[in-house]
Coordinates of C-alpha atoms and ligand atoms in Angstrom, one line a residue:
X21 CA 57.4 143.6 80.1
X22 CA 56.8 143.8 76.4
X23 CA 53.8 142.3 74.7
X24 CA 55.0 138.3 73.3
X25 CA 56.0 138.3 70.0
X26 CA 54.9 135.1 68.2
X27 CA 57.8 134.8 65.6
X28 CA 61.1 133.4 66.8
X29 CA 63.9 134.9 64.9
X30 CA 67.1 132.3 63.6
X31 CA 70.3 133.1 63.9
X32 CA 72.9 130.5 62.5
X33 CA 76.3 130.5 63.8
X34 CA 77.0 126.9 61.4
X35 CA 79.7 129.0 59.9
X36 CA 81.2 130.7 63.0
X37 CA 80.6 128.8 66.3
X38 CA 79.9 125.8 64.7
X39 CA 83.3 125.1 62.5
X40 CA 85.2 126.1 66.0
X41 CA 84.1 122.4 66.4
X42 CA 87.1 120.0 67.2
X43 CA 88.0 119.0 63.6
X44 CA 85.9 120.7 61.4
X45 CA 86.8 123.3 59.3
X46 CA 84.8 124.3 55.9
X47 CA 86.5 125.0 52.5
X48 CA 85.6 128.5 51.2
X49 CA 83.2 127.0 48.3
X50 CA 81.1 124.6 51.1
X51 CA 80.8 127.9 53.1
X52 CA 78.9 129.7 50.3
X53 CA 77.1 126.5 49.5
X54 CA 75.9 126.7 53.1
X55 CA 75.3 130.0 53.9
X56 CA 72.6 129.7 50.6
X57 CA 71.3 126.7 51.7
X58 CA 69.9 128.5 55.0
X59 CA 69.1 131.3 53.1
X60 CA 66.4 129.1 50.8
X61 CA 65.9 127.5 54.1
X62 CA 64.3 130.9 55.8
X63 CA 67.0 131.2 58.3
X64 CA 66.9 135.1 59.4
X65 CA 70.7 136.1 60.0
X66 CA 73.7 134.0 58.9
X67 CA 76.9 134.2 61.6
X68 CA 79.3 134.0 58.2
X69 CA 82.6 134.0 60.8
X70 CA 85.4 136.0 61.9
X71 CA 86.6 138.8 59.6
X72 CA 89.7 139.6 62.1
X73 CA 91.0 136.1 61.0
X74 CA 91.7 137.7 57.8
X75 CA 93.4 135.2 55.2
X76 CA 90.5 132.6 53.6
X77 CA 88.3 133.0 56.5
X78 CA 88.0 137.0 55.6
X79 CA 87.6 135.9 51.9
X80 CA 84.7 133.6 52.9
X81 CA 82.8 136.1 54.7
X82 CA 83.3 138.5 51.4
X83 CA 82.6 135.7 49.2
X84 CA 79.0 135.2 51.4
X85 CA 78.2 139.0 51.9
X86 CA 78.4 139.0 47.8
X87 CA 75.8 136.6 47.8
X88 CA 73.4 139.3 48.5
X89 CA 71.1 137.0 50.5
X90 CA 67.7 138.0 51.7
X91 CA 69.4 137.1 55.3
X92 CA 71.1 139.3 57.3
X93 CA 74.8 138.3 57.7
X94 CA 76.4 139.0 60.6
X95 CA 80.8 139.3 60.9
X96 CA 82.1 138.0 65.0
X97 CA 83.9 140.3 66.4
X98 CA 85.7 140.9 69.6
X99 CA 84.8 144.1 71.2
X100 CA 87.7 145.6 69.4
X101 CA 87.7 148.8 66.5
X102 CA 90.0 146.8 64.4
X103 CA 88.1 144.0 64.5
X104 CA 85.3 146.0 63.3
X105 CA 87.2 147.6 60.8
X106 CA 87.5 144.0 59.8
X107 CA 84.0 143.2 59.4
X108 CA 83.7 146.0 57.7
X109 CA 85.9 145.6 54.9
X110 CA 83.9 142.3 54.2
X111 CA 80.7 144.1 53.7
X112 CA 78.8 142.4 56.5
X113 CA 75.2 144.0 57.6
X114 CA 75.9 143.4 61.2
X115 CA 78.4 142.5 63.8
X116 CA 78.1 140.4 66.8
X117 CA 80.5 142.2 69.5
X118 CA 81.7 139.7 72.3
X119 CA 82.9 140.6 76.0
X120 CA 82.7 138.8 78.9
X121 CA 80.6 139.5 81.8
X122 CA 81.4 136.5 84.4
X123 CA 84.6 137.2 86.8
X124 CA 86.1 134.5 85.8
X125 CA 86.4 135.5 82.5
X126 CA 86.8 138.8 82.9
X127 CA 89.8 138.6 85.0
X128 CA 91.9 135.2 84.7
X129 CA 91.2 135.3 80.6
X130 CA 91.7 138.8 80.0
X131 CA 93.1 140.3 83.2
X132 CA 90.7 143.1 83.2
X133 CA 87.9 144.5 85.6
X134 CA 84.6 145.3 85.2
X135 CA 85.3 149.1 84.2
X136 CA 87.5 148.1 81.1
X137 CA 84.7 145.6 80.1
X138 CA 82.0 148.4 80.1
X139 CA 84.3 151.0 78.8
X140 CA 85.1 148.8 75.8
X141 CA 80.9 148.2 75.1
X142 CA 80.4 151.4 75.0
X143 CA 83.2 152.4 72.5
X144 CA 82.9 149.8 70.5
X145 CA 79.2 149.8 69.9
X146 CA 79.5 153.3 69.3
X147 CA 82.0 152.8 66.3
X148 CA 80.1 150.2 65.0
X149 CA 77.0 152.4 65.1
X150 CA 78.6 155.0 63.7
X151 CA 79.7 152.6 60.7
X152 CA 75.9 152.3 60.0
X153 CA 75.8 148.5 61.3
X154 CA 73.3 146.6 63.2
X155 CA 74.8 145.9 66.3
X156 CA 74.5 142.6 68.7
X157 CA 76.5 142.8 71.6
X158 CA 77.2 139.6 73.5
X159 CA 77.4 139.2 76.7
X160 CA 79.8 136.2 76.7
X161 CA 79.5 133.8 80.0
X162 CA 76.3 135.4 81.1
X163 CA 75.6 132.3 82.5
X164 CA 78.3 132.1 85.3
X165 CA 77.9 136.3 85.6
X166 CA 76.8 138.3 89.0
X167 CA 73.3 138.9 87.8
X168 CA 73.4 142.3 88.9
X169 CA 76.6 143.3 86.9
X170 CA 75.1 141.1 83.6
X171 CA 72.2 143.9 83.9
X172 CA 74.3 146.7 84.2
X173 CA 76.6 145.5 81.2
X174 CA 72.9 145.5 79.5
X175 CA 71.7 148.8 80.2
X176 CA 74.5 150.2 79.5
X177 CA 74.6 148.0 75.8
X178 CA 71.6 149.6 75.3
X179 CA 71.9 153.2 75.9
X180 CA 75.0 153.3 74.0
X181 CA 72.9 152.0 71.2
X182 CA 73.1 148.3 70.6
X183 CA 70.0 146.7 68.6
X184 CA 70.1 143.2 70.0
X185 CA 72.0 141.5 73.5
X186 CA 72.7 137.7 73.1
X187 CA 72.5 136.1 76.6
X188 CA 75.3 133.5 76.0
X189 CA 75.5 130.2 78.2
X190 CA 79.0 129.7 76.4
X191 CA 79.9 126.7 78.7
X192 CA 76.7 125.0 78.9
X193 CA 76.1 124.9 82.5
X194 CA 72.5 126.4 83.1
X195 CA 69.2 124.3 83.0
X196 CA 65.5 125.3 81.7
X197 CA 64.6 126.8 84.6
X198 CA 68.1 128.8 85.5
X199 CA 67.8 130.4 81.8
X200 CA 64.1 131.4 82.0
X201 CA 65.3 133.1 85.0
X202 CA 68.1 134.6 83.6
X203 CA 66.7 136.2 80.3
X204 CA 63.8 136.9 82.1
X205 CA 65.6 139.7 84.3
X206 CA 66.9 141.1 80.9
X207 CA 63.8 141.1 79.0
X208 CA 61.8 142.3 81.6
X209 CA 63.8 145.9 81.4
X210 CA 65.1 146.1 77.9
X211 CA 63.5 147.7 75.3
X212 CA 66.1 146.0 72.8
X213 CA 65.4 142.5 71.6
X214 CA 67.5 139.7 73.3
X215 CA 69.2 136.3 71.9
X216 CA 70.1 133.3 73.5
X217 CA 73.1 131.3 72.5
X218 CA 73.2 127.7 74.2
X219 CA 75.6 125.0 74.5
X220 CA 74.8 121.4 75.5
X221 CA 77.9 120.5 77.3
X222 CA 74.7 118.6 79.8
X223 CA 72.3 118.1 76.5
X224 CA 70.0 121.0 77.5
X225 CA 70.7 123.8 74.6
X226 CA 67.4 122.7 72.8
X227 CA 66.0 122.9 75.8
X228 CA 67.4 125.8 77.0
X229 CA 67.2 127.7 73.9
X230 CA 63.5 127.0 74.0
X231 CA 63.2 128.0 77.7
X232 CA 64.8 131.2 76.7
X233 CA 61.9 132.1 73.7
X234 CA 59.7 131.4 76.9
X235 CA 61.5 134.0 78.5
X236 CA 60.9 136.5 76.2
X237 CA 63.8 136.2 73.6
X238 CA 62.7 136.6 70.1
X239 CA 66.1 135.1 68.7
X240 CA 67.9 131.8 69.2
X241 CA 71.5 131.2 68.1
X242 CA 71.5 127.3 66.8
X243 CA 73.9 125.3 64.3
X244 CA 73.1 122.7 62.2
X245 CA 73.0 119.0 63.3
X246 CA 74.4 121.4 66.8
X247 CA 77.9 121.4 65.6
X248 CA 80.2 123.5 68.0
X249 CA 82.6 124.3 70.4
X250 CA 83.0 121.0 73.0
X251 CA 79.1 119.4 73.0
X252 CA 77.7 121.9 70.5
X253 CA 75.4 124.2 70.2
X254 CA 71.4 124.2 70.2
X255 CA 70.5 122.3 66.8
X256 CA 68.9 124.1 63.8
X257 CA 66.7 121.0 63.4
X258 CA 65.6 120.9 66.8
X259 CA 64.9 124.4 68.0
X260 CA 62.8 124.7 64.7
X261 CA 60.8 121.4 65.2
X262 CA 60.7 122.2 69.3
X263 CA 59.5 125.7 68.5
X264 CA 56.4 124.5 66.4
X265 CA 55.3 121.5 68.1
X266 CA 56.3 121.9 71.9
X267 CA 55.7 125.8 72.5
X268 CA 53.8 126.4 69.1
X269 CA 56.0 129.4 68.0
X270 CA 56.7 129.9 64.4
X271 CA 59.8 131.1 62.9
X272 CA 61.1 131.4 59.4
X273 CA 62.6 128.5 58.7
X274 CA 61.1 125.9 56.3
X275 CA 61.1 122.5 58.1
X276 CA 60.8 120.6 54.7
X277 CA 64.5 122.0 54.3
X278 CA 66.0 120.8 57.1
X279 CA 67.1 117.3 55.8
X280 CA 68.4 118.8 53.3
X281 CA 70.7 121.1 55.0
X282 CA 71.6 118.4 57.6
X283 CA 72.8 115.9 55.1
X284 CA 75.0 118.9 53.3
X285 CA 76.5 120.0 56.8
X286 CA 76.9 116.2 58.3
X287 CA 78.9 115.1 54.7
X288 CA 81.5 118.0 54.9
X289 CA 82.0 117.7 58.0
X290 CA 83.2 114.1 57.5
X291 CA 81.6 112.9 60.9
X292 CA 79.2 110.5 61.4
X293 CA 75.5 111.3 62.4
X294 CA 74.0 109.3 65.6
X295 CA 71.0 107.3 64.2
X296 CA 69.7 108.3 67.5
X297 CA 69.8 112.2 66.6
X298 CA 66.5 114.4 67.1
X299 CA 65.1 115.0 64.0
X300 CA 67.7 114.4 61.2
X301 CA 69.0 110.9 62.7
X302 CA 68.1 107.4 60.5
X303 CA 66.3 106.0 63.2
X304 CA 64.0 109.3 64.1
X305 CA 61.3 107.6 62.2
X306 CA 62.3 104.1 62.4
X307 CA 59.9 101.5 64.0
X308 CA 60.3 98.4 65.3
X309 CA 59.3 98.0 68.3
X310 CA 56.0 95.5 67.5
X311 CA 53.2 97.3 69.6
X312 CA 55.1 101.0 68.5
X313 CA 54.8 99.7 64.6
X314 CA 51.7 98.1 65.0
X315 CA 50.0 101.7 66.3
X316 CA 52.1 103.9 63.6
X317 CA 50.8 101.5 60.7
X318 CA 47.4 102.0 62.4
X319 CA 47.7 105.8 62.8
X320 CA 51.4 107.4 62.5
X321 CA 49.9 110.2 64.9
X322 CA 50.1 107.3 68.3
X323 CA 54.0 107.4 68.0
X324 CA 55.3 109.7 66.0
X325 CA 55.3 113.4 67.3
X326 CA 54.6 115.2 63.8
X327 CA 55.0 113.4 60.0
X328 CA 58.4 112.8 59.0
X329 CA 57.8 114.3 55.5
X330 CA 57.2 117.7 57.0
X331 CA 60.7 118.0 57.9
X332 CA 62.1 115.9 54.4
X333 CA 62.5 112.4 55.8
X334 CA 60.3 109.5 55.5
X335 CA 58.8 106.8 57.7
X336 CA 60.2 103.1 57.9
X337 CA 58.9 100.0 59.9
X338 CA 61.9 97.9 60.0
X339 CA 62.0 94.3 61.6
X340 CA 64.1 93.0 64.2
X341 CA 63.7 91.0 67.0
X342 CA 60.9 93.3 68.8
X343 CA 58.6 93.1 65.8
X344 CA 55.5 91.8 66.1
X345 CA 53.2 90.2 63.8
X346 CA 51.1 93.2 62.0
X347 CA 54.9 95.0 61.4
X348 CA 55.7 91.7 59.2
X349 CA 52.4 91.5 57.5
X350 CA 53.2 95.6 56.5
X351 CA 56.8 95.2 55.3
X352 CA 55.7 92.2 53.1
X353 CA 52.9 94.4 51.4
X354 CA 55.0 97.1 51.5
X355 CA 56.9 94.9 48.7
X356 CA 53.9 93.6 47.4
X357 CA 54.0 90.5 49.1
X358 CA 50.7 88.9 50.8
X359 CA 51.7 86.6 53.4
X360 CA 49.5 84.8 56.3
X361 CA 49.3 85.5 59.9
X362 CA 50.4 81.9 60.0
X363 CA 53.7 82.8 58.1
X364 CA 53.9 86.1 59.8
X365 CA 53.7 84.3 63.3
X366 CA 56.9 81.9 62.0
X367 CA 58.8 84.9 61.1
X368 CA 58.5 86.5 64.3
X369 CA 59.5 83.6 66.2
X370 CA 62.9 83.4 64.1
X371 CA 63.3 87.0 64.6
X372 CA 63.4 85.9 68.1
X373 CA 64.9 82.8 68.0
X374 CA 68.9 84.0 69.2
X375 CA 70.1 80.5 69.1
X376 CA 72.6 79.8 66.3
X377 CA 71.4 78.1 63.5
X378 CA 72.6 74.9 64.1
X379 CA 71.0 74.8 67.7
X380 CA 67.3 74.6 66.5
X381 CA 65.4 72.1 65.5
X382 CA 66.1 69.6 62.5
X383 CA 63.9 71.4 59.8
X384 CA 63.7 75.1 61.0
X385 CA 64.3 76.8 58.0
X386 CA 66.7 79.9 58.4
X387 CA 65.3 83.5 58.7
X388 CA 67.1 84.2 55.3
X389 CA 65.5 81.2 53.7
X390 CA 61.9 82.1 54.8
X391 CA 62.2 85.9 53.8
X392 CA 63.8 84.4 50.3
X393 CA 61.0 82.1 50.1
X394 CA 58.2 84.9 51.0
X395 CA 59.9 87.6 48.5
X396 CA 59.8 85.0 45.7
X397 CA 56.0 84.9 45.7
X398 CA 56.0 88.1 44.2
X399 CA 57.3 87.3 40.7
X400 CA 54.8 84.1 41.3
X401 CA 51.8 86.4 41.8
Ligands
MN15 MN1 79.5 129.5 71.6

């Protein structure tokens, strides 16, 4: 076993795995715009897409490797000289080689045996290697692969002279525990770095990503907002934040850049963002709950897991009909607005009140009549 190695490296397949998402696809321009967004973001190797496409994909790829971005940016490839020659031609500084390793794959998608599988890894690594390129051979459906055929496909990736494996869980099916397992057995007897690319067709890629860097992988494959084939892939956003504040591991990536990237990524993709989502989502660091708010306006630290400005977003304490007291008091400063725990206590009994207005007592005032009536102090004051 090798000693740990503190820095997690980021690969970003945004561009690659992540426009194979249902109906997405990025114009040429919001590629590049992209691919240097996670450069400034610290991201260490851009997945830029699929020279053998050819056409505007191709140009895409040429258009980013022109960039000449401090990350490393990486052509997909299948395990095919052509396809090489491909990446290639688009100037790329690496190529990520896919074959499968599970049965399944191997013989109802291709029709192949192991043999083939092996004897195409070895040639193409070597012609890659021989084109002077860093070379990341993945080992596509690891997850559902005969564990002792998954090590021989990674010795043999080795020897003939790959510098990375990815460990792929392309369908999602693996938990924590099964992947620590997994890339354990490979990083316990390579000498070459490995990667894990995770899908959360069961929401476990974060997770699993993170129980792979636990496992001794020093890179992670993510997308932003986890935009990808079926479910997605591990998020940017989260494997960064999960990194740093659940396993304290580091990586390149500049947190305070994230929202930034998200937004970008979520607006040409032209789908919505759950408000729900880890991280980047509107409600991430929205309160409202009345004891939650009340303990965030005391200290954020008692419900929040880390400051929303440290990944670009902001706290809010928003009121609703679980608001308490102290949360009204704080959104009415917030706006300048001193009001009593008398008034407070009124408001949070209309927030609460779910009868129509009509129903309540002769003389309630409405909720929107009270707020107008508290705002308008302000210009009084
Ligand atoms: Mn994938």
């Amino acid at each position: 076993m090798r000693p740990r190695e503190d820095r997690v490296s980021i690969i970003d397949t945004t561009l690659r795995d992540g426009e194979q998402a249902a109906g997405v696809a990025f114009s040429r321009e919001e590629k590049v715009r992209i691919a240097r967004m996670l450069d400034a973001a610290g991201v260490d190797e851009i997945e830029a897409g699929i020279p053998a496409m050819g056409g505007d994909e191709a140009e895409a790829v040429r258009s980013i490797t022109a960039l000449g971005l401090r990350a490393r940016v990486t052509g997909w490839n299948r395990a095919v000289l052509a396809d090489i020659d491909a990446s290639v031609a688009c100037g790329v500084d690496a190529v990520a080689l896919a074959l499968p390793v599970s049965e399944r794959q191997i013989e109802s998608k291709l029709g192949k045996c192991r043999e083939w599988v092996l004897r195409q890894l070895r040639e193409s690594v070597g012609y890659a290697k021989r084109r002077g390129l860093y070379v990341s051979v993945g080992a596509e459906d690891a997850s559902r692969a005969e564990p002792a055929f998954l090590l021989d496909f990674a010795r043999a990736a080795e020897e003939a002279g790959a510098d990375r494996l990815r460990f792929c869980d392309t369908v999602g099916v693996l938990d924590p525990f099964g992947v620590f397992e997994a890339v354990s057995r490979l990083t316990a007897v390579l000498h070459i770095p490995v990667a894990a690319h995770t899908h959360d067709d069961f929401g476990m890629a974060t997770a699993n990503a993170l129980a792979a860097a636990r496992a001794g992988a020093t890179f992670l494959d993510v997308t932003v907002n986890g935009i990808g084939e079926r479910a997605g892939n591990a998020a940017l956003e989260e494997v960064v934040m999960g990194l740093r504040h659940v396993l304290r591991r580091e990586t390149g990536v500049l947190p305070e850049k994230l929202a930034g990237v998200s937004r970008f990524v979520t607006g040409v993709t032209h789908q919505a963002m759950p408000p729900w989502k880890a991280i980047v989502g509107s409600n991430a660091f929205r309160h409202e709950a009345g004891i939650h708010a009340d303990g965030v306006i005391k200290n954020p630290e008692s419900y929040e897991p880390f400051p929303p400005e440290s990944v670009g977003a902001s706290r809010r304490i928003v009121l609703g009909k679980h608001s308490g007291r102290n949360s009204v008091i704080h959104v009415f400063q917030e706006m300048g607005v001193a009001i009593t725990m008398d008034e407070a206590k009124s408001l949070v009994a209309l927030l609460r009140d779910d009868r129509p207005h009509g129903d309540r007592p002769t003389g309630t005032p409405s909720l929107l009549e009270m707020l107008d009536c508290l705002r308008h102090r302000k210009s009084v004051a």
